[in-house]
Coordinates of C-alpha atoms in Angstrom, one line a residue:
Chain A
M1 CA -34.1 -19.7 16.4
S2 CA -37.4 -20.6 14.8
I3 CA -40.1 -22.1 16.8
P4 CA -40.3 -25.7 15.6
S5 CA -36.7 -26.7 16.6
A6 CA -36.6 -24.5 19.7
G7 CA -37.0 -27.2 22.2
A8 CA -34.4 -29.5 20.8
A9 CA -31.9 -26.8 20.0
S10 CA -31.8 -25.1 23.4
A11 CA -31.1 -28.5 25.0
V12 CA -27.9 -29.0 22.9
A13 CA -26.5 -25.5 22.2
K14 CA -27.7 -22.7 24.4
P15 CA -28.2 -19.4 22.7
Q16 CA -24.9 -17.4 22.5
P17 CA -25.8 -14.1 24.1
A18 CA -26.5 -15.6 27.5
R19 CA -23.2 -16.7 29.0
P20 CA -23.7 -19.6 31.3
K21 CA -20.9 -20.3 33.7
G22 CA -18.3 -23.1 33.6
R23 CA -18.3 -25.2 30.4
R24 CA -15.4 -27.1 29.1
R25 CA -16.2 -26.5 25.4
D26 CA -16.3 -22.8 26.0
R27 CA -12.7 -22.8 27.2
A28 CA -11.5 -24.5 24.1
R29 CA -13.6 -22.2 22.0
L30 CA -12.2 -19.1 23.7
F31 CA -8.7 -20.2 23.1
Q32 CA -9.4 -20.8 19.4
E33 CA -11.0 -17.4 19.1
M34 CA -8.0 -15.8 20.7
G35 CA -5.7 -17.7 18.4
M36 CA -7.7 -16.4 15.4
L37 CA -7.7 -12.8 16.7
A38 CA -4.1 -12.8 17.8
P39 CA -2.3 -12.3 14.4
A40 CA -4.2 -9.2 13.6
V41 CA -4.0 -7.8 17.1
I42 CA -0.3 -8.5 17.4
L43 CA 0.5 -7.1 14.0
M44 CA -1.6 -4.0 14.5
T45 CA -0.1 -3.4 17.9
V46 CA 3.5 -3.7 16.7
F47 CA 3.2 -1.9 13.3
L48 CA 0.4 0.6 14.0
I49 CA -0.2 1.3 17.7
A50 CA 3.4 1.1 18.8
P51 CA 4.8 3.5 16.1
F52 CA 1.8 5.8 16.7
I53 CA 2.5 6.1 20.4
L54 CA 6.2 6.2 19.6
S55 CA 5.7 9.1 17.3
F56 CA 4.5 11.3 20.2
W57 CA 7.5 10.3 22.3
T58 CA 10.1 10.7 19.5
A59 CA 8.6 14.0 18.6
M60 CA 9.9 15.3 22.0
T61 CA 13.4 14.0 21.5
N62 CA 16.4 14.7 19.3
Q63 CA 16.3 11.2 17.9
P64 CA 18.6 10.8 14.9
L65 CA 18.2 8.4 12.0
V66 CA 21.5 6.6 12.6
P67 CA 22.4 5.8 16.2
R68 CA 25.0 8.2 17.7
P69 CA 27.3 7.7 20.7
T70 CA 25.6 10.5 22.5
P71 CA 22.3 9.4 24.1
V72 CA 19.0 10.6 22.8
R73 CA 17.8 13.6 24.8
F74 CA 14.4 14.6 25.8
V75 CA 13.8 18.1 24.4
G76 CA 10.1 18.7 25.3
L77 CA 8.2 20.8 22.8
A78 CA 11.4 22.2 21.3
N79 CA 10.7 20.4 18.0
F80 CA 7.2 21.8 17.7
I81 CA 8.5 25.3 18.5
R82 CA 11.1 24.9 15.8
I83 CA 8.5 23.7 13.3
F84 CA 6.2 26.6 14.0
N85 CA 9.1 29.0 13.6
D86 CA 10.2 27.4 10.3
P87 CA 8.8 29.5 7.4
L88 CA 9.2 26.4 5.2
F89 CA 6.7 24.5 7.3
W90 CA 4.1 27.2 6.9
T91 CA 4.9 27.3 3.2
A92 CA 4.2 23.6 3.0
L93 CA 1.0 23.9 5.0
W94 CA -0.2 26.7 2.8
N95 CA 0.8 24.7 -0.3
V96 CA -1.3 21.7 0.7
T97 CA -4.2 24.0 1.6
R98 CA -3.9 25.6 -1.8
F99 CA -3.7 22.2 -3.4
T100 CA -6.8 21.1 -1.5
L101 CA -8.8 24.2 -2.6
W102 CA -7.8 23.5 -6.2
I103 CA -8.3 19.8 -6.2
I104 CA -11.7 19.7 -4.7
P105 CA -13.5 21.6 -7.5
V106 CA -11.4 19.9 -10.3
Q107 CA -11.4 16.4 -9.1
C108 CA -14.8 16.2 -7.5
G109 CA -16.3 18.2 -10.4
L110 CA -14.9 15.8 -12.9
A111 CA -16.0 12.8 -10.8
F112 CA -19.5 14.2 -10.4
L113 CA -19.8 15.1 -14.1
T114 CA -18.7 11.6 -15.3
A115 CA -20.9 10.0 -12.7
L116 CA -23.9 11.9 -13.9
L117 CA -23.1 11.0 -17.5
L118 CA -22.7 7.3 -16.6
H119 CA -25.9 7.3 -14.7
Q120 CA -27.9 8.0 -17.8
K121 CA -29.1 5.2 -19.9
I122 CA -26.5 5.3 -22.6
P123 CA -25.2 2.8 -25.0
F124 CA -21.9 1.1 -24.0
R125 CA -22.3 2.4 -20.5
N126 CA -20.1 -0.4 -19.0
L127 CA -17.4 0.2 -21.6
F128 CA -17.3 3.9 -20.8
R129 CA -17.3 3.2 -17.1
G130 CA -14.4 0.9 -17.6
L131 CA -12.5 3.5 -19.6
F132 CA -13.2 6.3 -17.1
F133 CA -11.9 4.1 -14.3
L134 CA -8.6 3.3 -16.0
P135 CA -6.6 6.2 -14.5
A136 CA -7.6 5.1 -11.0
I137 CA -5.8 1.8 -11.4
T138 CA -2.7 3.5 -12.9
S139 CA 0.2 3.9 -10.5
M140 CA 1.1 7.4 -9.5
V141 CA 4.7 6.8 -10.6
V142 CA 3.4 5.8 -14.1
V143 CA 1.1 8.9 -14.1
C144 CA 4.2 11.1 -13.4
V145 CA 6.1 9.6 -16.3
I146 CA 3.2 10.2 -18.7
W147 CA 2.3 13.7 -17.5
A148 CA 6.0 14.8 -17.4
T149 CA 5.9 14.4 -21.2
L150 CA 2.6 16.2 -21.5
F151 CA 3.9 19.1 -19.5
Q152 CA 7.1 19.5 -21.6
Y153 CA 8.3 23.0 -22.2
P154 CA 8.0 24.5 -24.7
T155 CA 6.7 22.0 -27.2
G156 CA 4.7 19.5 -25.1
P157 CA 1.1 18.6 -25.9
F158 CA -0.4 21.1 -23.4
N159 CA 1.6 24.0 -24.7
Q160 CA 0.8 23.0 -28.3
I161 CA -2.9 22.8 -27.6
L162 CA -2.9 26.2 -25.7
G163 CA -1.0 27.8 -28.6
F164 CA -3.4 26.3 -31.1
L165 CA -6.5 27.4 -29.3
S166 CA -5.2 30.9 -28.7
F167 CA -3.8 31.3 -32.2
G168 CA -0.3 31.5 -30.8
T169 CA -1.1 34.4 -28.4
I170 CA -0.5 32.4 -25.3
Q171 CA 3.2 31.9 -24.7
P172 CA 4.3 28.3 -23.8
I173 CA 4.1 27.7 -20.1
D174 CA 6.9 26.0 -18.2
W175 CA 4.3 23.9 -16.3
L176 CA 6.5 22.2 -13.8
G177 CA 9.3 24.8 -13.7
D178 CA 7.4 27.9 -13.1
P179 CA 6.5 28.6 -9.4
N180 CA 3.1 30.0 -10.5
W181 CA 2.2 26.9 -12.4
A182 CA 3.9 24.0 -10.7
M183 CA 1.1 23.4 -8.2
V184 CA -1.6 23.8 -10.9
S185 CA 0.2 21.0 -12.9
I186 CA 0.3 18.8 -9.8
V187 CA -3.4 19.4 -9.3
L188 CA -4.2 18.5 -12.9
L189 CA -2.4 15.2 -12.9
S190 CA -3.6 14.3 -9.4
A191 CA -7.2 14.9 -10.3
W192 CA -6.8 12.8 -13.4
Q193 CA -5.3 10.0 -11.5
A194 CA -7.7 9.9 -8.6
Y195 CA -11.2 11.1 -9.8
G196 CA -12.3 7.5 -10.6
F197 CA -12.7 6.7 -7.0
Q198 CA -15.0 9.6 -6.3
M199 CA -16.8 8.9 -9.6
I200 CA -17.7 5.4 -8.3
I201 CA -18.8 6.8 -5.0
Y202 CA -21.1 9.3 -6.8
L203 CA -22.4 6.6 -9.0
A204 CA -23.4 4.5 -6.0
G205 CA -24.9 7.6 -4.4
L206 CA -27.0 8.3 -7.6
Q207 CA -28.2 4.7 -7.7
G208 CA -29.3 5.1 -4.1
I209 CA -31.8 7.8 -5.0
S210 CA -35.2 6.3 -5.4
E211 CA -36.7 6.5 -8.9
E212 CA -40.1 7.3 -7.3
L213 CA -38.8 10.7 -6.2
Y214 CA -38.0 11.5 -9.8
D215 CA -41.4 10.3 -10.9
A216 CA -43.1 12.4 -8.3
A217 CA -41.1 15.5 -9.3
R218 CA -42.0 14.8 -13.0
I219 CA -45.7 14.6 -12.1
D220 CA -45.4 17.9 -10.3
G221 CA -44.1 19.3 -13.5
A222 CA -40.4 19.8 -12.6
N223 CA -38.1 20.1 -15.5
A224 CA -34.7 18.3 -15.8
L225 CA -32.9 21.1 -14.1
Q226 CA -35.4 21.4 -11.3
R227 CA -35.3 17.6 -10.8
F228 CA -31.5 17.8 -10.6
W229 CA -31.6 20.6 -8.1
H230 CA -34.4 19.5 -5.9
V231 CA -34.1 15.7 -6.1
T232 CA -30.6 14.7 -7.1
M233 CA -28.6 17.2 -5.1
P234 CA -30.4 16.7 -1.7
G235 CA -30.2 13.0 -2.2
L236 CA -26.5 13.2 -2.7
R237 CA -25.8 15.3 0.4
P238 CA -24.1 12.6 2.4
T239 CA -22.2 11.5 -0.7
H240 CA -20.9 15.1 -1.2
V241 CA -19.8 15.2 2.4
F242 CA -18.0 11.9 2.2
V243 CA -16.3 12.8 -1.1
L244 CA -15.2 16.1 0.2
V245 CA -13.7 14.7 3.3
I246 CA -11.9 11.9 1.5
T247 CA -10.5 14.3 -1.1
T248 CA -9.3 16.7 1.6
I249 CA -7.6 14.0 3.6
Q250 CA -6.0 12.6 0.5
A251 CA -4.9 16.2 -0.4
F252 CA -3.2 16.8 2.9
K253 CA -1.1 13.6 2.4
L254 CA 0.2 14.8 -1.0
Y255 CA 3.6 13.3 -1.5
T256 CA 4.5 11.0 -4.4
Q257 CA 3.8 13.3 -7.4
V258 CA 5.7 16.1 -5.8
A259 CA 8.6 13.9 -4.8
I260 CA 9.0 12.5 -8.3
L261 CA 8.2 15.6 -10.4
T262 CA 9.3 18.7 -8.6
Q263 CA 11.0 17.7 -5.2
G264 CA 9.1 20.5 -3.6
G265 CA 10.4 23.1 -6.1
P266 CA 10.5 25.4 -7.9
K267 CA 11.1 27.9 -5.1
N268 CA 9.3 25.6 -2.6
S269 CA 6.1 26.3 -4.5
T270 CA 5.1 22.6 -4.3
E271 CA 6.7 21.7 -0.9
T272 CA 4.1 19.7 1.0
V273 CA 3.8 18.6 4.7
V274 CA 4.7 15.0 4.0
H275 CA 7.6 15.9 1.7
Y276 CA 8.8 18.3 4.3
M277 CA 8.7 15.5 6.9
V278 CA 10.5 13.0 4.7
R279 CA 13.1 15.7 3.8
I280 CA 13.9 16.4 7.5
G281 CA 13.7 12.8 8.6
Y282 CA 15.5 11.1 5.9
E283 CA 17.8 13.6 4.2
E284 CA 18.6 15.7 7.3
Q285 CA 18.3 12.6 9.5
K286 CA 16.4 14.3 12.2
L287 CA 13.8 11.8 13.1
G288 CA 12.7 13.5 16.3
Y289 CA 11.9 16.6 14.4
A290 CA 10.2 14.6 11.6
S291 CA 8.1 12.8 14.1
A292 CA 6.8 16.1 15.4
V293 CA 5.7 16.9 11.8
S294 CA 4.0 13.5 11.6
V295 CA 2.1 14.2 14.9
I296 CA 0.9 17.5 13.4
L297 CA -0.2 15.7 10.2
F298 CA -2.1 13.2 12.3
L299 CA -3.9 15.9 14.2
I300 CA -4.9 17.6 10.9
V301 CA -6.3 14.3 9.5
L302 CA -8.0 13.6 12.8
V303 CA -9.8 17.0 12.8
I304 CA -11.0 16.5 9.2
A305 CA -12.2 13.0 10.0
L306 CA -14.1 14.2 13.1
L307 CA -15.6 17.0 11.0
Q308 CA -16.9 14.3 8.6
R309 CA -18.4 12.4 11.5
F310 CA -20.1 15.5 12.7
L311 CA -21.4 16.5 9.3
L312 CA -22.6 13.1 8.3
R313 CA -24.5 12.8 11.6
R314 CA -26.1 16.1 10.8
Y315 CA -27.2 15.3 7.3
D316 CA -27.5 11.5 7.3
V317 CA -29.5 9.1 9.5
Chain B
M1 CA -55.6 12.3 -10.7
S2 CA -52.2 12.5 -12.2
D3 CA -53.7 12.8 -15.7
T4 CA -55.6 15.9 -14.8
A5 CA -52.4 17.3 -13.2
L6 CA -50.5 16.8 -16.4
A7 CA -53.3 18.1 -18.6
S8 CA -53.5 21.2 -16.5
R9 CA -49.9 22.1 -17.4
P10 CA -49.8 22.9 -21.1
L11 CA -46.3 24.3 -20.6
T12 CA -44.8 20.9 -20.5
P13 CA -44.6 19.9 -24.2
A14 CA -43.3 16.4 -23.2
A15 CA -46.6 15.6 -21.7
K16 CA -48.7 16.8 -24.5
V17 CA -46.9 15.6 -27.7
P18 CA -45.2 12.3 -27.3
A19 CA -43.6 12.5 -30.8
L20 CA -41.9 15.7 -30.0
R21 CA -40.7 14.3 -26.7
R22 CA -39.0 11.4 -28.5
R23 CA -37.2 13.6 -31.0
R24 CA -36.0 15.9 -28.3
F25 CA -34.8 13.0 -26.3
N26 CA -32.7 11.8 -29.2
A27 CA -31.0 15.1 -29.7
Y28 CA -30.3 15.1 -26.0
R29 CA -28.9 11.7 -26.3
A30 CA -26.7 12.7 -29.2
V31 CA -25.2 15.5 -27.1
Q32 CA -24.8 13.1 -24.3
A33 CA -23.0 10.6 -26.4
A34 CA -20.7 13.3 -27.8
C35 CA -19.9 14.4 -24.3
M36 CA -19.1 10.9 -23.3
L37 CA -16.8 10.3 -26.3
I38 CA -14.9 13.6 -25.8
I39 CA -14.4 13.0 -22.1
A40 CA -13.4 9.4 -22.7
L41 CA -10.8 10.5 -25.3
V42 CA -9.4 13.2 -23.0
I43 CA -9.3 10.7 -20.1
V44 CA -7.8 7.8 -22.0
S45 CA -5.4 9.6 -24.4
P46 CA -2.5 10.0 -21.9
L47 CA -2.5 6.2 -21.4
F48 CA -2.7 5.7 -25.1
L49 CA 0.2 8.0 -25.6
L50 CA 2.2 6.0 -23.1
A51 CA 1.5 2.8 -24.9
V52 CA 2.4 4.3 -28.3
A53 CA 5.6 5.9 -27.0
S54 CA 6.8 2.7 -25.5
L55 CA 6.8 1.1 -29.0
K56 CA 9.0 3.9 -30.5
D57 CA 12.6 3.2 -30.9
D58 CA 14.2 6.7 -30.9
R59 CA 14.2 8.4 -27.5
F60 CA 14.7 11.8 -29.0
Q61 CA 11.8 11.3 -31.4
I62 CA 9.4 10.4 -28.6
L63 CA 9.7 13.9 -27.1
A64 CA 9.7 15.6 -30.5
D65 CA 6.5 13.7 -31.5
M66 CA 4.8 14.5 -28.2
G67 CA 3.5 17.9 -29.3
T68 CA 2.2 16.7 -32.6
F69 CA -0.3 14.2 -33.9
R70 CA 2.5 11.7 -34.4
A71 CA 2.3 11.1 -30.7
F72 CA -0.8 9.0 -31.5
W73 CA 0.9 6.9 -34.1
V74 CA 3.9 4.7 -34.4
S75 CA 5.0 3.8 -37.9
N76 CA 7.4 1.0 -37.1
P77 CA 6.5 -0.5 -33.8
T78 CA 9.2 -2.3 -32.0
L79 CA 9.6 -4.2 -28.7
N80 CA 13.2 -3.2 -28.4
N81 CA 12.5 -0.9 -25.4
F82 CA 11.0 -3.7 -23.5
A83 CA 13.9 -6.0 -24.3
E84 CA 16.3 -3.3 -23.1
V85 CA 14.7 -2.8 -19.7
A86 CA 13.3 -6.2 -18.8
H87 CA 16.6 -7.6 -17.5
F88 CA 16.9 -9.5 -14.3
S89 CA 20.2 -8.0 -13.2
G90 CA 22.4 -5.0 -14.0
E91 CA 21.3 -1.4 -14.4
L92 CA 18.0 -1.9 -16.1
A93 CA 16.7 -4.9 -14.1
F94 CA 13.1 -3.9 -14.4
G95 CA 12.2 -7.6 -14.9
R96 CA 13.5 -8.2 -11.5
Y97 CA 11.8 -5.1 -10.0
L98 CA 8.5 -6.2 -11.5
L99 CA 9.0 -9.7 -10.0
N100 CA 9.8 -8.1 -6.6
S101 CA 6.6 -6.0 -6.8
L102 CA 4.6 -9.1 -7.7
I103 CA 6.1 -11.1 -4.8
I104 CA 5.4 -8.2 -2.3
L105 CA 1.8 -7.9 -3.7
F106 CA 1.1 -11.6 -3.5
C107 CA 2.4 -12.1 0.0
T108 CA 0.7 -9.0 1.3
V109 CA -2.6 -9.9 -0.1
V110 CA -2.6 -13.6 0.9
G111 CA -1.4 -12.7 4.4
G112 CA -3.9 -9.9 4.7
L113 CA -6.8 -12.1 3.6
V114 CA -6.0 -14.7 6.2
V115 CA -5.2 -12.4 9.1
N116 CA -7.9 -9.8 8.6
S117 CA -10.7 -12.3 7.8
M118 CA -10.0 -14.4 10.9
A119 CA -10.0 -11.3 13.0
G120 CA -13.2 -10.0 11.4
F121 CA -14.9 -13.4 11.9
V122 CA -14.1 -13.5 15.6
L123 CA -15.2 -9.9 16.0
A124 CA -18.5 -10.7 14.3
W125 CA -19.3 -14.1 15.8
G126 CA -16.9 -14.9 18.6
S127 CA -17.9 -15.0 22.2
L128 CA -14.8 -13.4 23.6
R129 CA -15.4 -10.8 26.2
G130 CA -14.3 -7.4 25.1
R131 CA -15.0 -8.0 21.4
A132 CA -16.8 -4.7 21.2
V133 CA -13.9 -2.9 22.7
V134 CA -11.5 -4.4 20.2
L135 CA -13.9 -3.5 17.4
A136 CA -14.0 0.1 18.6
I137 CA -10.2 0.3 18.8
V138 CA -10.0 -1.2 15.2
I139 CA -12.4 1.5 13.9
A140 CA -10.5 4.2 15.8
L141 CA -7.2 3.0 14.4
Y142 CA -8.5 3.5 10.9
V143 CA -8.0 7.2 11.2
I144 CA -4.2 7.0 11.6
P145 CA -2.7 7.7 8.2
Q146 CA 0.3 5.6 7.1
E147 CA 2.3 8.8 6.6
S148 CA 2.1 9.8 10.2
I149 CA 3.5 6.5 11.6
I150 CA 6.1 6.0 9.0
M151 CA 8.9 7.9 10.7
P152 CA 8.8 6.0 14.0
L153 CA 8.4 2.8 12.0
V154 CA 11.6 3.6 10.2
I155 CA 13.3 3.8 13.6
M156 CA 11.8 0.6 14.7
V157 CA 12.7 -1.5 11.7
S158 CA 16.2 -0.1 11.5
R159 CA 16.8 -0.8 15.3
A160 CA 15.5 -4.3 14.7
G161 CA 17.8 -4.6 11.7
I162 CA 15.2 -5.8 9.3
T163 CA 15.6 -3.1 6.6
D164 CA 16.1 -3.8 2.9
G165 CA 14.3 -7.0 2.2
F166 CA 10.9 -8.4 1.4
A167 CA 9.7 -8.9 4.9
V168 CA 9.9 -5.3 5.9
Q169 CA 7.8 -4.3 2.9
I170 CA 5.2 -7.0 3.5
V171 CA 4.7 -7.7 7.2
P172 CA 3.8 -4.2 8.5
W173 CA 0.9 -3.8 6.1
I174 CA -0.7 -7.2 6.5
A175 CA -3.0 -6.4 9.4
S176 CA -5.2 -3.4 8.6
P177 CA -8.1 -1.8 10.5
L178 CA -10.0 -1.1 7.3
Y179 CA -9.9 -4.7 6.0
T180 CA -10.6 -6.3 9.3
F181 CA -13.6 -4.0 9.5
L182 CA -14.7 -4.9 6.0
F183 CA -14.6 -8.6 6.8
Y184 CA -16.4 -8.0 10.1
Q185 CA -19.1 -6.1 8.3
F186 CA -19.5 -8.8 5.8
F187 CA -19.5 -11.7 8.2
A188 CA -21.9 -9.9 10.6
Q189 CA -24.6 -9.6 8.0
L190 CA -24.6 -13.3 7.2
P191 CA -27.6 -15.2 8.9
K192 CA -27.1 -16.3 12.5
D193 CA -28.6 -19.7 11.7
L194 CA -25.5 -20.6 9.7
F195 CA -23.3 -20.3 12.7
E196 CA -25.7 -22.0 15.1
A197 CA -26.4 -24.9 12.9
A198 CA -22.7 -25.6 12.5
E199 CA -22.1 -25.2 16.2
M200 CA -24.8 -27.7 16.9
D201 CA -23.0 -30.2 14.7
G202 CA -20.0 -29.8 17.0
A203 CA -17.8 -27.9 14.6
S204 CA -15.2 -25.7 16.2
V205 CA -15.1 -22.0 15.7
F206 CA -12.2 -22.3 13.3
R207 CA -14.1 -25.0 11.4
V208 CA -17.2 -22.8 11.1
Y209 CA -15.0 -20.0 9.8
R210 CA -13.0 -22.1 7.5
S211 CA -15.6 -24.4 5.9
I212 CA -18.8 -22.4 6.1
F213 CA -18.2 -18.6 6.3
L214 CA -15.1 -18.3 4.2
P215 CA -16.6 -20.1 1.1
L216 CA -19.5 -17.7 1.3
S217 CA -17.4 -14.6 1.5
L218 CA -16.1 -14.4 -2.1
P219 CA -17.3 -10.8 -2.5
A220 CA -15.5 -9.7 0.6
L221 CA -12.4 -11.6 -0.4
A222 CA -12.4 -10.1 -3.8
T223 CA -12.9 -6.6 -2.4
V224 CA -10.1 -6.8 0.1
S225 CA -7.7 -8.5 -2.5
I226 CA -8.3 -5.7 -5.0
L227 CA -7.9 -2.9 -2.5
M228 CA -4.9 -4.4 -0.8
G229 CA -3.4 -5.3 -4.2
I230 CA -3.6 -1.8 -5.5
E231 CA -2.3 -0.4 -2.3
A232 CA 0.7 -2.8 -2.3
W233 CA 1.4 -2.2 -5.9
N234 CA 1.5 1.5 -5.5
Q235 CA 3.5 1.7 -2.4
Y236 CA 6.2 4.3 -2.9
L237 CA 7.1 6.3 0.3
W238 CA 7.7 3.2 2.5
P239 CA 9.9 1.3 0.0
I240 CA 12.1 4.4 -0.7
L241 CA 12.7 4.7 3.0
V242 CA 13.6 1.0 3.6
T243 CA 15.2 -0.3 0.4
Q244 CA 18.7 0.6 -0.3
T245 CA 19.8 -2.0 -2.8
D246 CA 18.0 -3.5 -5.8
Y247 CA 17.6 -6.8 -4.0
A248 CA 14.0 -6.2 -3.0
R249 CA 13.4 -2.9 -4.8
P250 CA 9.8 -2.6 -6.1
I251 CA 9.2 -1.4 -9.6
S252 CA 7.6 1.9 -8.4
V253 CA 10.8 3.0 -6.8
A254 CA 12.9 1.7 -9.7
I255 CA 11.0 3.8 -12.2
A256 CA 11.1 6.9 -10.0
T257 CA 14.8 6.5 -9.5
F258 CA 15.4 6.0 -13.2
F259 CA 13.1 8.9 -14.0
G260 CA 15.1 11.1 -11.6
Q261 CA 18.3 10.9 -13.6
D262 CA 19.6 14.0 -15.4
S263 CA 19.0 12.9 -18.9
I264 CA 16.0 10.7 -19.2
F265 CA 15.8 7.8 -21.6
W266 CA 12.2 8.4 -22.4
D267 CA 11.9 5.2 -24.5
R268 CA 13.0 3.1 -21.5
A269 CA 11.0 5.1 -19.0
M270 CA 7.9 4.5 -21.1
A271 CA 8.6 0.8 -21.5
A272 CA 9.2 0.4 -17.8
S273 CA 5.9 2.2 -17.1
V274 CA 4.0 0.0 -19.4
L275 CA 5.6 -3.0 -17.7
M276 CA 4.3 -1.7 -14.4
M277 CA 0.9 -1.0 -15.8
L278 CA 0.4 -4.4 -17.5
P279 CA -0.2 -6.8 -14.5
I280 CA -2.8 -4.6 -12.9
L281 CA -4.4 -3.9 -16.2
A282 CA -4.7 -7.6 -16.9
F283 CA -6.4 -8.1 -13.5
Y284 CA -8.6 -5.1 -14.1
L285 CA -9.8 -6.4 -17.5
A286 CA -10.5 -9.8 -16.0
F287 CA -12.3 -8.6 -12.9
Q288 CA -13.7 -5.2 -13.9
R289 CA -17.0 -5.6 -12.1
W290 CA -15.2 -6.5 -8.9
F291 CA -12.9 -3.6 -9.1
V292 CA -15.7 -1.1 -9.2
S293 CA -17.7 -2.7 -6.5
S294 CA -14.7 -3.0 -4.2
F295 CA -14.1 0.7 -4.4
V296 CA -17.7 1.3 -3.3
G297 CA -17.2 -1.2 -0.6
S298 CA -14.2 0.6 0.9
A299 CA -16.3 3.8 1.1
I300 CA -19.2 2.3 3.1
K301 CA -18.0 3.3 6.5
G302 CA -18.4 6.8 7.6

């Protein structure tokens, strides 16, 4: 409150932080506030907190998808033990790890490169930014339809380009059908679809670096490369951490592309944790078992998120 | 001071000869522009191929053309493919699926705006005891991925008997920790005087929210609409788990199902994909600036 009106104001409406006792209007106000908060609280409780808590419980039962006459049994950690003894689970975990290790350089690299280009003063910058962002608003299902044609064996565009560039020495690759290449294909199309988001984050990061720092570096005689290395990169450190974590979490939740294009194949080379979970829960109808997988998935995401907190606190602030 | 510093460094040609600097700058710019063009071509060409292919009539020709430069060109464009898939009933009811998706999107976004903004407002300006606790819980909930609650959620909705409809695809995703937090963040940074002045005039909390804060929160409303809209539009895992018939089947699931058949009708798949792309593209072209800023907005919290 500013000084002139202070006397009059405090007589009518007392400042909020102090909470004087017993006022009728306060009661009505509290009810109204509760009413405004209630829809969100109720919906989040029912559709987020409840299933979350339920997942820990179901994970320890033999809950089926369709109710059976026999009662649901408590099986303790049996589901987790079964998961850890299932080679397919480890394959899935290894596959998403592999996917993560691939997608980080490809997707973040592409995002960083395009952000650096867009950050320059260049004609039609907004047009380019608009074009670069187009894949990010394209639905993954649509992306799969397009890229399935690009990956066609043996005469799809990618194979033609490879053959052309290598003067026919490289044999056509069965992108989605070869266990060695299927995950690479998934990486390529995923990176194309999702890099726009990271690009925007990088652009915001670049805009956050003060122009004075560049001027100072220029006066000290730093060339473009040195300026990039000693001004841009340190300035982007929190952005890098954020982008890395977001990409990693996204990567561990890999599902749609795989479900549509490869169904985890060939030879389980693209089986992922979420696809494994859905397969068990929905196709094999073992929801208890699938819930155990979802608990593990949550723990993985939690660890990555905590790591981000830790790293950001170290580098930022 | 800085002049002497520059003069003492003859190794920097840019500082010594302005003309040379300008010429080098232009060459640099040309390389830059070329890079931009090439990258833009590579990035956009898959979408362009999709658009072109959807206008071709012969489904065998589409695949044959894909590996050649004819993929970029259609000699006799036709809208037949769209006419074939855009029915409202029958096997190729993509018109209906598109409408379903739009209904789901609309209801989710409108519901989400109301519910999350009210909650965000109370968390920012309310006087309820325990606001801070609720806020902390909301932030903590953000870490739970949709994928890890989806299995128990399937049990819940199937026990409640509300599978296969619109409600089951809309209601669970209306309230969201992220969007509540975004609204909270936005409202909290508005000046305190706004709230106090309105209170002094005897306006109720809801009135203050409805007629003072909400009209000021266009940026937050736009951000949340866009993020929620994209999310709702792209939902795939949840609808395949809860929709069995084509009554409320969204277009994402319909395309994936169609695509999963043994012999793919590429012309129809392409046309259906373009149909799915069009609404969001129209929004994007109309509100491009908002799209970009909303993605930045979603990333603010660490």
